[in-house]
């Protein structure tokens, strides 16, 4: 039995003329394979969309609330770790200068000034980091975060070091 | 700007109520696609919910020039295909049985008997769909349940248009063969003077 062009008509679902339609119907009466294809076509064309089970939207809203809480927790811990890392890095770079200055009492005032300078530098560093991370998409990899953190920490340390040296220079001039 | 585009814009700016409106509008097509792909109501609901969550997380990456339905159904199709591939090696019953969802008959159909036959055929079709390759199944579902064009299907499934055509033809051939195997009056009969059916 020659299935062409009947099979092509059924697969392509081309509109048929009345003569072609009559030929197809005659063929379908004799060909089980093409009749099966025609029945599948009919079933596919009469298929309907299904409604989700009742309460679908309410269950989704609960899941969304859980997702939102998880995202807020991730953001909070991300900022906390970033800030902690920055502070520790700054302290690590500034410690040699701080350690020498802490013991003599007469240098307490200089230490206080240095600390204030460091805090101001830290504040500037945090503000810069906050601005930077507000524009960086959430999907940055952890490794990239650490790299950025280290770079910002280094910049903050250099800033603190230059302020420290400037403070010493001005003291040297005034003496 | 249409109402839907306004919801999308507001949802992209963080308005959850706007996103909920989108979920309300698309829950039926997304759930339907997931059900046809996965074959079970519980798995379909889970997949549909996960689809909307993925859409919510990636809403900023949605290209406003593209139809939102195509983008959303693409997420659903890929999620279901991933699920099916993960389940490939597990014992998986294709008989939906009690876990299946019964399609309610159309009470306003002019001919109840025809409607009952139609519903029976649809249940058979649903069962046979589960025997297809996931990508073929996705193409078929997008084409016949969601009236997607071949171009839209190609975009949604990341295929070429000829590949989509080929998959649709192959899927329908396979469905027809299995349909005939299950239907007594359609068992192919070969007479001595005729060439083979396939």
mmCIF file of C-alpha atoms in Angstrom:
data_model
loop_
_atom_site.group_PDB
_atom_site.id
_atom_site.type_symbol
_atom_site.label_atom_id
_atom_site.label_comp_id
_atom_site.label_asym_id
_atom_site.label_seq_id
_atom_site.Cartn_x
_atom_site.Cartn_y
_atom_site.Cartn_z
ATOM 1 C CA UNK A 1 0.000 0.000 0.000
ATOM 2 C CA UNK A 2 1.367 3.387 -0.969
ATOM 3 C CA UNK A 3 1.176 5.747 1.962
ATOM 4 C CA UNK A 4 2.471 8.808 0.142
ATOM 5 C CA UNK A 5 1.053 11.438 -0.071
ATOM 6 C CA UNK A 6 -1.501 10.486 2.617
ATOM 7 C CA UNK A 7 1.081 10.163 5.374
ATOM 8 C CA UNK A 8 2.603 13.518 4.350
ATOM 9 C CA UNK A 9 -0.838 15.151 4.447
ATOM 10 C CA UNK A 10 -1.410 13.810 7.953
ATOM 11 C CA UNK A 11 2.055 14.785 9.213
ATOM 12 C CA UNK A 12 2.123 18.226 7.609
ATOM 13 C CA UNK A 13 -1.574 18.816 8.459
ATOM 14 C CA UNK A 14 -1.975 20.773 5.247
ATOM 15 C CA UNK A 15 -5.458 21.991 4.347
ATOM 16 C CA UNK A 16 -6.971 19.601 1.779
ATOM 17 C CA UNK A 17 -9.287 20.207 -1.116
ATOM 18 C CA UNK A 18 -12.589 18.263 -1.120
ATOM 19 C CA UNK A 19 -11.141 15.796 -3.638
ATOM 20 C CA UNK A 20 -8.018 15.237 -1.526
ATOM 21 C CA UNK A 21 -10.160 14.883 1.590
ATOM 22 C CA UNK A 22 -12.265 12.184 -0.101
ATOM 23 C CA UNK A 23 -9.113 10.357 -1.241
ATOM 24 C CA UNK A 24 -7.693 10.515 2.279
ATOM 25 C CA UNK A 25 -10.892 9.159 3.832
ATOM 26 C CA UNK A 26 -10.915 6.295 1.354
ATOM 27 C CA UNK A 27 -7.292 5.529 2.216
ATOM 28 C CA UNK A 28 -7.949 5.697 5.955
ATOM 29 C CA UNK A 29 -10.726 3.128 5.592
ATOM 30 C CA UNK A 30 -8.163 0.693 4.231
ATOM 31 C CA UNK A 31 -4.955 1.618 6.063
ATOM 32 C CA UNK A 32 -4.715 0.971 9.826
ATOM 33 C CA UNK A 33 -1.368 2.755 10.146
ATOM 34 C CA UNK A 34 -2.642 6.007 8.645
ATOM 35 C CA UNK A 35 -5.894 5.667 10.547
ATOM 36 C CA UNK A 36 -3.901 5.465 13.784
ATOM 37 C CA UNK A 37 -1.982 8.606 12.756
ATOM 38 C CA UNK A 38 -5.259 10.400 12.038
ATOM 39 C CA UNK A 39 -6.679 9.351 15.426
ATOM 40 C CA UNK A 40 -3.524 10.574 17.185
ATOM 41 C CA UNK A 41 -3.834 13.890 15.316
ATOM 42 C CA UNK A 42 -7.427 14.229 16.494
ATOM 43 C CA UNK A 43 -6.485 13.421 20.095
ATOM 44 C CA UNK A 44 -3.638 15.961 19.976
ATOM 45 C CA UNK A 45 -5.904 18.668 18.577
ATOM 46 C CA UNK A 46 -8.632 18.114 21.162
ATOM 47 C CA UNK A 47 -6.211 18.042 24.101
ATOM 48 C CA UNK A 48 -6.957 20.595 26.812
ATOM 49 C CA UNK A 49 -4.949 22.437 29.414
ATOM 50 C CA UNK A 50 -5.444 21.187 32.953
ATOM 51 C CA UNK A 51 -6.150 23.255 36.041
ATOM 52 C CA UNK A 52 -3.639 22.859 38.867
ATOM 53 C CA UNK A 53 -4.927 21.386 42.138
ATOM 54 C CA UNK A 54 -6.799 23.881 44.376
ATOM 55 C CA UNK A 55 -4.554 26.031 46.556
ATOM 56 C CA UNK A 56 -1.659 26.095 44.072
ATOM 57 C CA UNK A 57 -1.226 29.863 44.344
ATOM 58 C CA UNK A 58 -1.316 29.883 48.160
ATOM 59 C CA UNK A 59 1.303 27.089 48.312
ATOM 60 C CA UNK A 60 3.496 29.023 45.894
ATOM 61 C CA UNK A 61 3.234 32.189 47.980
ATOM 62 C CA UNK A 62 4.445 30.236 51.023
ATOM 63 C CA UNK A 63 7.392 28.907 49.032
ATOM 64 C CA UNK A 64 8.165 32.422 47.838
ATOM 65 C CA UNK A 65 8.174 33.699 51.426
ATOM 66 C CA UNK A 66 10.651 30.946 52.384
ATOM 67 C CA UNK A 67 12.795 31.837 49.358
ATOM 68 C CA UNK A 68 12.746 35.533 50.311
ATOM 69 C CA UNK A 69 13.778 34.771 53.916
ATOM 70 C CA UNK A 70 16.626 32.564 52.683
ATOM 71 C CA UNK A 71 17.823 35.330 50.342
ATOM 72 C CA UNK A 72 17.781 37.889 53.192
ATOM 73 C CA UNK A 73 19.788 35.511 55.397
ATOM 74 C CA UNK A 74 22.343 34.989 52.599
ATOM 75 C CA UNK A 75 22.659 38.765 52.082
ATOM 76 C CA UNK A 76 23.095 39.422 55.819
ATOM 77 C CA UNK A 77 25.786 36.761 56.248
ATOM 78 C CA UNK A 78 27.475 37.908 53.068
ATOM 79 C CA UNK A 79 27.757 41.477 54.354
ATOM 80 C CA UNK A 80 28.802 40.292 57.814
ATOM 81 C CA UNK A 81 31.625 38.145 56.424
ATOM 82 C CA UNK A 82 32.704 40.898 54.051
ATOM 83 C CA UNK A 83 32.892 43.485 56.843
ATOM 84 C CA UNK A 84 34.649 41.130 59.230
ATOM 85 C CA UNK A 85 37.181 40.166 56.574
ATOM 86 C CA UNK A 86 37.868 43.786 55.728
ATOM 87 C CA UNK A 87 38.366 44.790 59.351
ATOM 88 C CA UNK A 88 40.667 41.839 60.025
ATOM 89 C CA UNK A 89 42.708 42.613 56.911
ATOM 90 C CA UNK A 90 43.055 46.274 57.889
ATOM 91 C CA UNK A 91 44.108 45.323 61.408
ATOM 92 C CA UNK A 92 46.613 42.843 60.024
ATOM 93 C CA UNK A 93 48.272 45.516 57.885
ATOM 94 C CA UNK A 94 48.101 48.226 60.562
ATOM 95 C CA UNK A 95 49.226 46.080 63.504
ATOM 96 C CA UNK A 96 53.025 46.707 63.187
ATOM 97 C CA UNK A 97 52.371 50.426 63.537
ATOM 98 C CA UNK A 98 49.773 50.070 66.260
ATOM 99 C CA UNK A 99 51.837 47.641 68.352
ATOM 100 C CA UNK A 100 54.799 50.049 68.548
ATOM 101 C CA UNK A 101 52.611 52.934 69.535
ATOM 102 C CA UNK A 102 50.490 51.305 72.207
ATOM 103 C CA UNK A 103 53.106 50.865 74.963
ATOM 104 C CA UNK A 104 54.278 54.428 75.762
ATOM 105 C CA UNK A 105 51.559 56.426 77.523
ATOM 106 C CA UNK A 106 52.664 59.721 76.037
ATOM 107 C CA UNK A 107 51.907 58.295 72.612
ATOM 108 C CA UNK A 108 48.299 57.498 73.607
ATOM 109 C CA UNK A 109 47.076 60.657 71.932
ATOM 110 C CA UNK A 110 48.889 59.800 68.711
ATOM 111 C CA UNK A 111 47.423 56.326 68.860
ATOM 112 C CA UNK A 112 43.977 57.827 69.307
ATOM 113 C CA UNK A 113 44.491 60.004 66.238
ATOM 114 C CA UNK A 114 45.761 57.031 64.287
ATOM 115 C CA UNK A 115 42.767 54.970 65.350
ATOM 116 C CA UNK A 116 40.374 57.716 64.360
ATOM 117 C CA UNK A 117 42.112 57.890 60.999
ATOM 118 C CA UNK A 118 41.837 54.152 60.656
ATOM 119 C CA UNK A 119 38.134 54.234 61.536
ATOM 120 C CA UNK A 120 37.535 56.963 59.001
ATOM 121 C CA UNK A 121 39.437 54.900 56.442
ATOM 122 C CA UNK A 122 37.371 51.872 57.379
ATOM 123 C CA UNK A 123 34.164 53.876 57.008
ATOM 124 C CA UNK A 124 35.273 55.056 53.574
ATOM 125 C CA UNK A 125 36.232 51.487 52.697
ATOM 126 C CA UNK A 126 32.851 50.116 53.818
ATOM 127 C CA UNK A 127 30.935 52.809 51.958
ATOM 128 C CA UNK A 128 32.907 52.079 48.815
ATOM 129 C CA UNK A 129 32.314 48.365 49.242
ATOM 130 C CA UNK A 130 28.595 48.936 49.826
ATOM 131 C CA UNK A 131 28.289 51.023 46.690
ATOM 132 C CA UNK A 132 30.294 48.497 44.728
ATOM 133 C CA UNK A 133 28.221 45.548 45.875
ATOM 134 C CA UNK A 134 24.946 47.304 45.274
ATOM 135 C CA UNK A 135 25.718 47.311 41.603
ATOM 136 C CA UNK A 136 27.307 43.883 41.419
ATOM 137 C CA UNK A 137 24.779 41.112 40.519
ATOM 138 C CA UNK A 138 23.961 38.505 43.137
ATOM 139 C CA UNK A 139 25.417 35.707 41.161
ATOM 140 C CA UNK A 140 29.066 36.730 41.574
ATOM 141 C CA UNK A 141 31.081 33.738 42.567
ATOM 142 C CA UNK A 142 32.438 33.485 46.073
ATOM 143 C CA UNK A 143 36.005 33.466 44.736
ATOM 144 C CA UNK A 144 35.431 36.758 42.960
ATOM 145 C CA UNK A 145 33.958 38.231 46.143
ATOM 146 C CA UNK A 146 37.087 37.260 48.062
ATOM 147 C CA UNK A 147 39.334 38.749 45.386
ATOM 148 C CA UNK A 148 37.404 42.026 45.463
ATOM 149 C CA UNK A 149 37.477 41.969 49.251
ATOM 150 C CA UNK A 150 41.256 41.476 49.303
ATOM 151 C CA UNK A 151 41.782 44.285 46.787
ATOM 152 C CA UNK A 152 39.628 46.675 48.789
ATOM 153 C CA UNK A 153 41.366 45.628 51.985
ATOM 154 C CA UNK A 154 44.755 46.356 50.430
ATOM 155 C CA UNK A 155 43.594 49.739 49.242
ATOM 156 C CA UNK A 156 42.267 50.558 52.709
ATOM 157 C CA UNK A 157 45.536 49.473 54.292
ATOM 158 C CA UNK A 158 47.596 51.630 51.957
ATOM 159 C CA UNK A 159 45.339 54.529 52.801
ATOM 160 C CA UNK A 160 45.860 53.940 56.551
ATOM 161 C CA UNK A 161 49.621 53.603 56.044
ATOM 162 C CA UNK A 162 49.851 56.867 54.147
ATOM 163 C CA UNK A 163 47.843 58.653 56.842
ATOM 164 C CA UNK A 164 50.111 57.192 59.510
ATOM 165 C CA UNK A 165 53.223 58.382 57.689
ATOM 166 C CA UNK A 166 51.694 61.810 57.146
ATOM 167 C CA UNK A 167 50.907 62.069 60.854
ATOM 168 C CA UNK A 168 54.510 61.207 61.723
ATOM 169 C CA UNK A 169 55.873 63.671 59.199
ATOM 170 C CA UNK A 170 53.789 66.494 60.644
ATOM 171 C CA UNK A 171 54.964 65.580 64.149
ATOM 172 C CA UNK A 172 58.576 65.581 62.961
ATOM 173 C CA UNK A 173 58.170 69.036 61.412
ATOM 174 C CA UNK A 174 56.495 70.458 64.512
ATOM 175 C CA UNK A 175 59.379 69.221 66.733
ATOM 176 C CA UNK B 1 2.288 48.772 27.412
ATOM 177 C CA UNK B 2 -0.092 45.876 28.118
ATOM 178 C CA UNK B 3 -1.224 44.925 31.605
ATOM 179 C CA UNK B 4 1.050 41.873 31.549
ATOM 180 C CA UNK B 5 4.081 43.950 30.569
ATOM 181 C CA UNK B 6 3.289 46.337 33.436
ATOM 182 C CA UNK B 7 3.205 43.410 35.872
ATOM 183 C CA UNK B 8 6.507 42.156 34.531
ATOM 184 C CA UNK B 9 8.152 45.550 34.900
ATOM 185 C CA UNK B 10 6.875 45.918 38.457
ATOM 186 C CA UNK B 11 7.924 42.360 39.313
ATOM 187 C CA UNK B 12 11.431 43.094 37.973
ATOM 188 C CA UNK B 13 11.559 46.035 40.385
ATOM 189 C CA UNK B 14 10.779 43.705 43.296
ATOM 190 C CA UNK B 15 6.982 43.951 43.482
ATOM 191 C CA UNK B 16 5.951 40.489 44.704
ATOM 192 C CA UNK B 17 2.255 41.214 44.280
ATOM 193 C CA UNK B 18 2.880 41.849 40.574
ATOM 194 C CA UNK B 19 4.746 38.549 40.283
ATOM 195 C CA UNK B 20 1.845 36.781 42.028
ATOM 196 C CA UNK B 21 -0.474 38.172 39.336
ATOM 197 C CA UNK B 22 1.783 36.578 36.720
ATOM 198 C CA UNK B 23 1.681 33.254 38.564
ATOM 199 C CA UNK B 24 -2.101 33.453 38.662
ATOM 200 C CA UNK B 25 -2.231 34.086 34.917
ATOM 201 C CA UNK B 26 0.187 31.318 33.934
ATOM 202 C CA UNK B 27 -0.389 28.614 36.549
ATOM 203 C CA UNK B 28 -2.668 26.627 34.218
ATOM 204 C CA UNK B 29 -0.383 26.448 31.142
ATOM 205 C CA UNK B 30 2.733 25.827 33.229
ATOM 206 C CA UNK B 31 1.057 23.121 35.316
ATOM 207 C CA UNK B 32 -0.388 21.504 32.183
ATOM 208 C CA UNK B 33 2.994 21.329 30.531
ATOM 209 C CA UNK B 34 4.588 19.858 33.659
ATOM 210 C CA UNK B 35 1.796 17.299 33.998
ATOM 211 C CA UNK B 36 2.098 16.181 30.363
ATOM 212 C CA UNK B 37 5.863 15.953 30.746
ATOM 213 C CA UNK B 38 6.073 14.189 34.114
ATOM 214 C CA UNK B 39 2.834 12.228 34.082
ATOM 215 C CA UNK B 40 2.002 12.619 37.770
ATOM 216 C CA UNK B 41 0.014 15.354 39.485
ATOM 217 C CA UNK B 42 2.258 15.681 42.552
ATOM 218 C CA UNK B 43 5.472 15.839 40.520
ATOM 219 C CA UNK B 44 3.802 18.266 38.126
ATOM 220 C CA UNK B 45 2.826 20.664 40.919
ATOM 221 C CA UNK B 46 6.323 20.544 42.384
ATOM 222 C CA UNK B 47 7.835 21.210 38.957
ATOM 223 C CA UNK B 48 5.406 24.051 38.264
ATOM 224 C CA UNK B 49 6.193 25.705 41.610
ATOM 225 C CA UNK B 50 9.920 25.315 40.964
ATOM 226 C CA UNK B 51 9.448 26.843 37.495
ATOM 227 C CA UNK B 52 7.871 29.950 38.970
ATOM 228 C CA UNK B 53 10.618 30.195 41.605
ATOM 229 C CA UNK B 54 13.290 29.990 38.909
ATOM 230 C CA UNK B 55 11.460 32.650 36.922
ATOM 231 C CA UNK B 56 11.324 34.853 40.044
ATOM 232 C CA UNK B 57 15.068 34.463 40.709
ATOM 233 C CA UNK B 58 15.970 35.194 37.075
ATOM 234 C CA UNK B 59 13.378 37.837 36.248
ATOM 235 C CA UNK B 60 16.116 40.431 35.747
ATOM 236 C CA UNK B 61 17.525 38.307 32.926
ATOM 237 C CA UNK B 62 14.190 38.173 31.071
ATOM 238 C CA UNK B 63 14.375 39.923 27.705
ATOM 239 C CA UNK B 64 11.289 42.123 27.473
ATOM 240 C CA UNK B 65 11.352 41.804 23.676
ATOM 241 C CA UNK B 66 10.569 38.091 23.916
ATOM 242 C CA UNK B 67 7.073 36.744 24.735
ATOM 243 C CA UNK B 68 6.886 36.049 28.464
ATOM 244 C CA UNK B 69 4.901 32.825 27.889
ATOM 245 C CA UNK B 70 7.642 31.359 25.683
ATOM 246 C CA UNK B 71 10.312 32.231 28.264
ATOM 247 C CA UNK B 72 8.304 30.779 31.141
ATOM 248 C CA UNK B 73 7.350 27.580 29.297
ATOM 249 C CA UNK B 74 10.977 27.177 28.253
ATOM 250 C CA UNK B 75 12.002 27.188 31.925
ATOM 251 C CA UNK B 76 9.263 24.648 32.681
ATOM 252 C CA UNK B 77 10.217 22.375 29.780
ATOM 253 C CA UNK B 78 13.909 22.363 30.674
ATOM 254 C CA UNK B 79 13.175 21.732 34.344
ATOM 255 C CA UNK B 80 10.941 18.765 33.460
ATOM 256 C CA UNK B 81 13.499 17.368 31.017
ATOM 257 C CA UNK B 82 16.177 17.585 33.734
ATOM 258 C CA UNK B 83 13.842 15.823 36.173
ATOM 259 C CA UNK B 84 13.145 13.043 33.684
ATOM 260 C CA UNK B 85 16.828 12.524 33.001
ATOM 261 C CA UNK B 86 17.523 12.267 36.729
ATOM 262 C CA UNK B 87 14.764 9.683 37.094
ATOM 263 C CA UNK B 88 15.941 7.704 34.090
ATOM 264 C CA UNK B 89 17.775 5.125 36.166
ATOM 265 C CA UNK B 90 15.212 4.871 38.913
ATOM 266 C CA UNK B 91 12.241 2.502 38.871
ATOM 267 C CA UNK B 92 9.513 4.693 37.431
ATOM 268 C CA UNK B 93 5.983 3.555 36.976
ATOM 269 C CA UNK B 94 4.433 4.897 33.814
ATOM 270 C CA UNK B 95 1.007 3.918 34.962
ATOM 271 C CA UNK B 96 -0.254 7.078 36.574
ATOM 272 C CA UNK B 97 -2.980 5.131 38.407
ATOM 273 C CA UNK B 98 -4.136 6.946 41.519
ATOM 274 C CA UNK B 99 -1.450 9.598 41.185
ATOM 275 C CA UNK B 100 -2.799 10.658 37.815
ATOM 276 C CA UNK B 101 -5.177 13.522 37.334
ATOM 277 C CA UNK B 102 -8.559 12.835 35.849
ATOM 278 C CA UNK B 103 -9.567 15.338 33.236
ATOM 279 C CA UNK B 104 -13.134 16.315 33.976
ATOM 280 C CA UNK B 105 -15.579 15.883 31.091
ATOM 281 C CA UNK B 106 -17.029 18.981 29.517
ATOM 282 C CA UNK B 107 -20.545 19.173 30.978
ATOM 283 C CA UNK B 108 -21.650 21.468 28.203
ATOM 284 C CA UNK B 109 -20.472 19.233 25.367
ATOM 285 C CA UNK B 110 -23.318 18.661 22.901
ATOM 286 C CA UNK B 111 -22.725 14.927 22.722
ATOM 287 C CA UNK B 112 -21.822 13.276 26.056
ATOM 288 C CA UNK B 113 -20.925 10.003 24.389
ATOM 289 C CA UNK B 114 -18.463 11.699 22.044
ATOM 290 C CA UNK B 115 -17.113 13.640 24.983
ATOM 291 C CA UNK B 116 -16.556 10.420 26.939
ATOM 292 C CA UNK B 117 -14.710 8.901 23.986
ATOM 293 C CA UNK B 118 -12.632 12.070 23.636
ATOM 294 C CA UNK B 119 -11.701 11.935 27.299
ATOM 295 C CA UNK B 120 -10.747 8.258 27.001
ATOM 296 C CA UNK B 121 -8.563 9.051 23.979
ATOM 297 C CA UNK B 122 -6.889 11.885 25.886
ATOM 298 C CA UNK B 123 -6.072 9.596 28.785
ATOM 299 C CA UNK B 124 -4.568 7.075 26.361
ATOM 300 C CA UNK B 125 -2.627 9.860 24.709
ATOM 301 C CA UNK B 126 -1.330 11.035 28.088
ATOM 302 C CA UNK B 127 -0.160 7.500 28.885
ATOM 303 C CA UNK B 128 1.553 7.128 25.498
ATOM 304 C CA UNK B 129 3.226 10.538 25.855
ATOM 305 C CA UNK B 130 5.208 9.223 28.827
ATOM 306 C CA UNK B 131 6.892 6.668 26.534
ATOM 307 C CA UNK B 132 8.450 9.359 24.313
ATOM 308 C CA UNK B 133 11.915 10.880 24.550
ATOM 309 C CA UNK B 134 11.722 13.952 26.857
ATOM 310 C CA UNK B 135 12.683 16.460 24.145
ATOM 311 C CA UNK B 136 10.201 14.955 21.667
ATOM 312 C CA UNK B 137 7.545 15.061 24.362
ATOM 313 C CA UNK B 138 8.315 18.697 25.186
ATOM 314 C CA UNK B 139 8.096 19.684 21.502
ATOM 315 C CA UNK B 140 4.751 17.897 21.139
ATOM 316 C CA UNK B 141 3.291 19.418 24.307
ATOM 317 C CA UNK B 142 4.382 22.945 23.344
ATOM 318 C CA UNK B 143 2.950 22.480 19.845
ATOM 319 C CA UNK B 144 -0.445 20.976 20.660
ATOM 320 C CA UNK B 145 -1.256 22.146 24.175
ATOM 321 C CA UNK B 146 0.255 25.603 23.968
ATOM 322 C CA UNK B 147 -0.133 26.368 20.239
ATOM 323 C CA UNK B 148 3.536 27.301 19.979
ATOM 324 C CA UNK B 149 4.946 27.769 16.488
ATOM 325 C CA UNK B 150 7.974 25.791 15.349
ATOM 326 C CA UNK B 151 10.114 28.915 15.780
ATOM 327 C CA UNK B 152 8.873 29.395 19.349
ATOM 328 C CA UNK B 153 9.471 25.713 20.132
ATOM 329 C CA UNK B 154 12.984 25.980 18.696
ATOM 330 C CA UNK B 155 13.690 29.004 20.930
ATOM 331 C CA UNK B 156 12.187 27.367 24.000
ATOM 332 C CA UNK B 157 14.081 24.089 23.591
ATOM 333 C CA UNK B 158 17.246 25.563 22.089
ATOM 334 C CA UNK B 159 16.896 23.543 18.877
ATOM 335 C CA UNK B 160 16.873 24.472 15.217
ATOM 336 C CA UNK B 161 13.544 24.693 13.389
ATOM 337 C CA UNK B 162 14.312 21.642 11.187
ATOM 338 C CA UNK B 163 15.200 19.687 14.338
ATOM 339 C CA UNK B 164 11.844 20.651 15.851
ATOM 340 C CA UNK B 165 9.989 19.525 12.698
ATOM 341 C CA UNK B 166 11.882 16.245 12.688
ATOM 342 C CA UNK B 167 11.140 15.621 16.369
ATOM 343 C CA UNK B 168 7.440 16.404 15.922
ATOM 344 C CA UNK B 169 7.148 14.035 12.970
ATOM 345 C CA UNK B 170 9.047 11.274 14.745
ATOM 346 C CA UNK B 171 7.013 11.691 17.923
ATOM 347 C CA UNK B 172 3.721 11.500 16.080
ATOM 348 C CA UNK B 173 4.863 8.429 14.101
ATOM 349 C CA UNK B 174 5.806 6.704 17.347
ATOM 350 C CA UNK B 175 2.544 7.685 19.030
ATOM 351 C CA UNK B 176 0.575 6.413 16.039
ATOM 352 C CA UNK B 177 2.416 3.086 16.083
ATOM 353 C CA UNK B 178 1.835 2.568 19.792
ATOM 354 C CA UNK B 179 -1.752 3.772 19.466
ATOM 355 C CA UNK B 180 -2.348 1.156 16.773
ATOM 356 C CA UNK B 181 -0.754 -1.561 18.950
ATOM 357 C CA UNK B 182 -3.219 -0.773 21.726
ATOM 358 C CA UNK B 183 -6.257 -0.545 19.483
ATOM 359 C CA UNK B 184 -7.553 -3.911 18.228
ATOM 360 C CA UNK B 185 -9.260 -2.571 15.106
ATOM 361 C CA UNK B 186 -6.090 -0.747 14.108
ATOM 362 C CA UNK B 187 -3.675 -3.713 14.172
ATOM 363 C CA UNK B 188 -1.843 -3.384 10.866
ATOM 364 C CA UNK B 189 -2.812 -6.218 8.519
ATOM 365 C CA UNK B 190 -0.561 -7.216 5.731
ATOM 366 C CA UNK B 191 -1.853 -8.868 2.665
ATOM 367 C CA UNK B 192 0.389 -10.857 0.416
ATOM 368 C CA UNK B 193 0.077 -8.474 -2.509
ATOM 369 C CA UNK B 194 0.734 -5.293 -0.498
ATOM 370 C CA UNK B 195 4.004 -3.647 0.469
ATOM 371 C CA UNK B 196 4.859 -3.274 4.170
ATOM 372 C CA UNK B 197 3.142 -0.485 6.091
ATOM 373 C CA UNK B 198 6.474 0.986 7.244
#
